[in-house]
Amino acid sequence: MATETPTGMGQITGNVLFYSKPEPLSIDLHQGLGVKSLPGPFTFAKEGHAVPLTVTEFGVSSLCGPIIFVGEDKIPLAVMGLNLGQNMFLQENGLFEPGVYVPAYIRRYPFVFATDNNAGQMVLCIDRSAQFIVDKSEADMLFFDADGKPTEYTQNCINFCNDYEVERQRTQSFVELLKGLDLFETKKAVFTPTNPDGSAGEPQTIAEYFGVSEEKLNALPHDKYVELRDNGALAQIYAHLVSLAGWDRLIALAMARSPQVPAAANA
């Protein structure tokens, strides 16, 4: 998938969160398949403790948890859990807790774009291992109609993936802008436990990540600051900074569910 991990065609390769068996959507392979509606459709995301996020999602996502940047490419992620492989916002019934924003990365599943390196183009794929992809006799929505054309459901999913790709590219441009202005710094999420006698314990690092430096942001030349304001990037930066208070929410949730100190989960 071009969004996160370049892939080769023929057999799709690469490691993409949630997608274990991506196949190019085709009439030959998938005409007899469709999707079955499930009461808890997000079970596949139970191990997504940190999920890719596009910049236009920063505002609403900031109300739920931390938005961080990771890796050399500074990929933005919505943090949804403190421990690897544990999404704290996903309930046992396969639904997210009320009020939690579900990133578009999750909502587009089981569809995804992959890169055909040979042809130099994007190819729409589905994760054939998705629980709700079934034979047409059980499906509520088919991938193709009797004439071999994409159904309205499939076309809507294609449109959603196209929109996601546009937002992904916009997000890359946003990150490059911040990198060009040297606004990133290494940050830590720290948990300070309470000792049995009520005193503060030894602080423990929960996560290390990249974030925007408020000091560097405030030190920008006036014209650069105005540019960020006018192109909308400043609002997204502040959404990211505000979201970092969400570490306290995640730690509180973890402590409420288990008295043990949360394990470090570098995203």
Coordinates of C-alpha atoms in Angstrom, one line a residue:
M1 CA 0.0 0.0 0.0
A2 CA 1.5 3.3 -1.0
T3 CA 0.0 5.0 2.1
E4 CA 2.4 3.3 4.5
T5 CA 4.4 0.5 2.9
P6 CA 5.4 0.3 -0.7
T7 CA 4.4 -3.0 -2.2
G8 CA 5.1 -5.2 -5.2
M9 CA 2.4 -6.6 -7.5
G10 CA 1.6 -10.1 -8.5
Q11 CA 1.4 -11.2 -4.9
I12 CA 1.0 -8.1 -2.8
T13 CA 3.8 -7.8 -0.3
G14 CA 4.5 -5.5 2.6
N15 CA 3.4 -5.1 6.2
V16 CA 0.4 -2.9 6.5
L17 CA -1.5 -2.6 9.8
F18 CA -4.7 -4.8 9.8
Y19 CA -4.2 -6.2 6.2
S20 CA -2.9 -9.8 6.4
K21 CA -3.9 -11.0 2.9
P22 CA -4.4 -8.1 0.5
E23 CA -5.5 -9.1 -3.1
P24 CA -6.2 -6.8 -6.1
L25 CA -9.9 -6.5 -6.4
S26 CA -10.9 -8.3 -9.7
I27 CA -14.0 -9.7 -11.4
D28 CA -12.2 -13.0 -11.9
L29 CA -11.4 -13.6 -8.2
H30 CA -14.2 -11.7 -6.4
Q31 CA -17.4 -11.7 -8.4
G32 CA -18.9 -14.3 -6.1
L33 CA -18.0 -12.4 -3.0
G34 CA -19.4 -9.6 -0.9
V35 CA -19.6 -8.2 2.6
K36 CA -21.8 -9.3 5.4
S37 CA -23.0 -6.7 7.9
L38 CA -21.8 -7.5 11.5
P39 CA -23.0 -6.0 14.7
G40 CA -19.4 -5.4 15.7
P41 CA -17.5 -4.6 12.5
F42 CA -14.3 -3.3 14.1
T43 CA -13.0 -6.5 15.8
F44 CA -10.0 -6.4 13.3
A45 CA -8.8 -3.2 15.0
K46 CA -8.4 -4.7 18.4
E47 CA -4.6 -4.7 18.1
G48 CA -4.4 -1.1 16.7
H49 CA -2.9 0.8 19.7
A50 CA -1.6 3.5 17.2
V51 CA -3.4 4.1 13.9
P52 CA -2.4 6.3 11.0
L53 CA -4.2 9.6 10.9
T54 CA -4.6 12.3 8.1
V55 CA -4.1 15.9 9.0
T56 CA -7.7 16.9 8.4
E57 CA -8.7 14.4 11.2
F58 CA -6.5 16.1 13.8
G59 CA -9.2 18.4 15.2
V60 CA -11.8 15.7 16.0
S61 CA -9.2 13.1 16.9
S62 CA -7.5 15.4 19.4
L63 CA -10.6 15.1 21.6
C64 CA -10.0 11.4 22.1
G65 CA -6.3 10.9 22.6
P66 CA -2.7 11.8 21.7
I67 CA -1.7 12.6 18.1
I68 CA 2.0 11.8 17.7
F69 CA 4.5 11.5 14.8
V70 CA 6.8 8.5 14.4
G71 CA 9.7 7.4 12.3
E72 CA 12.0 9.2 9.9
D73 CA 8.9 10.1 7.8
K74 CA 7.1 11.5 10.9
I75 CA 3.9 9.6 10.2
P76 CA 1.1 11.0 12.3
L77 CA -0.7 8.4 14.5
A78 CA -3.8 8.5 16.7
V79 CA -2.8 6.7 19.9
M80 CA -5.5 4.4 21.1
G81 CA -3.7 2.3 23.7
L82 CA -0.6 2.2 25.9
N83 CA 0.4 -1.4 25.3
L84 CA 1.4 -2.9 22.0
G85 CA -1.4 -4.7 20.4
Q86 CA -4.1 -3.3 22.7
N87 CA -6.7 -0.8 21.5
M88 CA -8.2 0.6 24.7
F89 CA -11.1 2.3 22.9
L90 CA -12.4 -0.9 21.3
Q91 CA -15.0 -2.9 23.2
E92 CA -15.3 -6.6 23.3
N93 CA -18.4 -6.4 21.1
G94 CA -16.3 -5.0 18.2
L95 CA -17.6 -1.5 18.6
F96 CA -15.7 1.6 19.7
E97 CA -16.7 3.3 22.9
P98 CA -19.3 6.0 22.4
G99 CA -17.7 9.4 21.5
V100 CA -14.4 7.9 20.3
Y101 CA -13.4 9.1 16.8
V102 CA -12.8 6.2 14.4
P103 CA -9.9 7.1 12.0
A104 CA -10.6 6.9 8.3
Y105 CA -7.8 4.4 8.1
I106 CA -10.0 2.0 10.0
R107 CA -13.2 2.9 8.3
R108 CA -11.9 2.1 4.8
Y109 CA -11.1 -1.5 5.8
P110 CA -11.1 -4.0 4.0
F111 CA -10.3 -1.8 1.0
V112 CA -6.8 -0.4 0.5
F113 CA -4.7 1.0 -2.4
A114 CA -1.5 -0.8 -3.2
T115 CA 1.3 0.3 -5.5
D116 CA 1.9 -1.7 -8.7
N117 CA 5.7 -1.0 -9.0
N118 CA 5.8 -2.6 -12.4
A119 CA 3.0 -0.4 -13.9
G120 CA 3.7 2.6 -11.7
Q121 CA 0.0 2.9 -10.6
M122 CA -2.3 2.4 -7.7
V123 CA -4.4 -0.7 -7.5
L124 CA -7.4 -1.2 -5.3
C125 CA -7.2 -4.3 -3.0
I126 CA -9.2 -6.0 -0.4
D127 CA -8.0 -7.9 2.6
R128 CA -9.2 -11.4 1.7
S129 CA -8.8 -12.5 5.3
A130 CA -11.4 -9.9 6.5
Q131 CA -14.0 -11.7 8.7
F132 CA -16.9 -10.1 7.0
I133 CA -16.0 -10.9 3.4
V134 CA -18.2 -13.9 2.5
D135 CA -19.7 -15.8 -0.4
K136 CA -22.5 -14.0 -2.2
S137 CA -25.1 -16.3 -0.8
E138 CA -24.3 -14.8 2.7
A139 CA -23.4 -11.3 1.6
D140 CA -25.5 -8.2 2.3
M141 CA -23.5 -6.2 -0.3
L142 CA -21.8 -7.7 -3.3
F143 CA -18.6 -6.4 -4.8
F144 CA -19.8 -6.9 -8.4
D145 CA -23.2 -7.1 -10.0
A146 CA -24.4 -9.7 -12.5
D147 CA -22.9 -7.7 -15.4
G148 CA -19.4 -7.7 -13.7
K149 CA -19.5 -4.1 -12.8
P150 CA -18.7 -2.7 -9.4
T151 CA -21.8 -2.3 -7.3
E152 CA -22.9 0.9 -5.6
Y153 CA -21.3 -0.3 -2.4
T154 CA -18.0 -1.0 -4.1
Q155 CA -18.0 2.3 -6.0
N156 CA -18.7 4.2 -2.7
C157 CA -15.7 2.4 -1.2
I158 CA -13.5 3.2 -4.2
N159 CA -14.5 6.9 -3.8
F160 CA -13.7 6.8 -0.1
C161 CA -10.2 5.3 -0.8
N162 CA -9.6 7.9 -3.5
D163 CA -10.5 10.6 -1.0
Y164 CA -8.2 9.0 1.6
E165 CA -5.3 9.0 -0.9
V166 CA -5.8 12.7 -1.5
E167 CA -5.8 13.3 2.3
R168 CA -2.7 11.1 2.7
Q169 CA -0.8 13.3 0.2
R170 CA -2.0 16.4 1.9
T171 CA -0.8 15.0 5.2
Q172 CA 2.6 14.3 3.6
S173 CA 2.8 17.9 2.5
F174 CA 1.9 19.1 6.0
V175 CA 4.6 16.9 7.6
E176 CA 7.2 18.2 5.0
L177 CA 6.3 21.7 5.9
L178 CA 6.9 21.1 9.6
K179 CA 10.2 19.3 8.8
G180 CA 11.3 22.2 6.6
L181 CA 10.7 24.6 9.5
D182 CA 12.5 22.3 11.9
L183 CA 9.5 22.2 14.3
F184 CA 9.9 18.6 15.4
E185 CA 11.4 17.5 18.7
T186 CA 11.6 14.2 20.6
K187 CA 8.9 14.0 23.3
K188 CA 8.1 11.6 26.1
A189 CA 4.9 10.5 27.8
V190 CA 5.7 10.0 31.5
F191 CA 3.8 8.2 34.2
T192 CA 4.4 9.0 37.9
P193 CA 3.0 6.3 40.1
T194 CA 2.0 6.9 43.7
N195 CA 3.8 5.0 46.5
P196 CA 1.8 3.2 49.2
D197 CA 2.6 6.1 51.6
G198 CA 1.1 8.6 49.1
S199 CA 4.4 10.1 47.9
A200 CA 5.3 10.3 44.3
G201 CA 7.1 7.3 42.9
E202 CA 9.8 7.1 40.3
P203 CA 8.6 8.6 36.9
Q204 CA 8.4 6.0 34.2
T205 CA 8.5 6.6 30.4
I206 CA 5.3 5.3 28.7
A207 CA 6.3 6.4 25.1
E208 CA 8.8 8.3 23.1
Y209 CA 7.7 10.0 19.9
F210 CA 8.1 13.1 17.8
G211 CA 6.0 16.2 18.3
V212 CA 5.9 19.9 17.5
S213 CA 8.1 22.0 19.7
E214 CA 6.2 24.9 21.2
E215 CA 9.5 26.7 21.7
K216 CA 10.5 26.4 18.1
L217 CA 7.0 27.3 16.9
N218 CA 7.0 30.5 19.0
A219 CA 10.4 31.4 17.7
L220 CA 9.4 31.3 14.1
P221 CA 9.8 34.5 12.1
H222 CA 6.6 36.4 11.9
D223 CA 6.1 35.8 8.2
K224 CA 6.5 32.0 8.6
Y225 CA 4.0 32.1 11.5
V226 CA 1.5 34.0 9.4
E227 CA 2.0 31.6 6.6
L228 CA 1.1 28.6 8.8
R229 CA -1.9 30.5 10.0
D230 CA -3.2 31.4 6.6
N231 CA -2.7 27.9 5.1
G232 CA -4.5 26.2 7.9
A233 CA -1.5 24.4 9.3
L234 CA -1.4 26.3 12.5
A235 CA -4.8 25.0 13.6
Q236 CA -3.7 21.5 13.0
I237 CA -0.5 22.0 14.9
Y238 CA -2.4 23.3 17.9
A239 CA -4.8 20.4 17.6
H240 CA -1.8 18.1 17.9
L241 CA -0.4 20.0 20.9
V242 CA -3.7 20.0 22.7
S243 CA -4.1 16.2 22.0
L244 CA -1.0 15.4 24.0
A245 CA -3.1 16.0 27.2
G246 CA -4.7 12.7 26.2
W247 CA -1.8 10.7 27.6
D248 CA -3.3 11.4 31.0
R249 CA -6.6 10.0 29.9
L250 CA -5.0 6.8 28.6
I251 CA -3.0 6.4 31.7
A252 CA -6.1 6.9 33.9
L253 CA -8.0 4.3 31.8
A254 CA -5.2 1.8 32.2
M255 CA -5.0 2.3 35.9
A256 CA -8.7 2.0 36.3
R257 CA -8.6 -1.3 34.5
S258 CA -5.5 -2.6 36.1
P259 CA -3.6 -1.3 39.2
Q260 CA -0.3 -2.2 37.6
V261 CA 1.9 0.5 36.0
P262 CA 1.2 0.7 32.2
A263 CA 4.0 -0.9 30.2
A264 CA 6.1 1.2 27.8
A265 CA 4.6 1.2 24.3
N266 CA 6.8 3.2 22.0
A267 CA 4.6 3.8 19.0

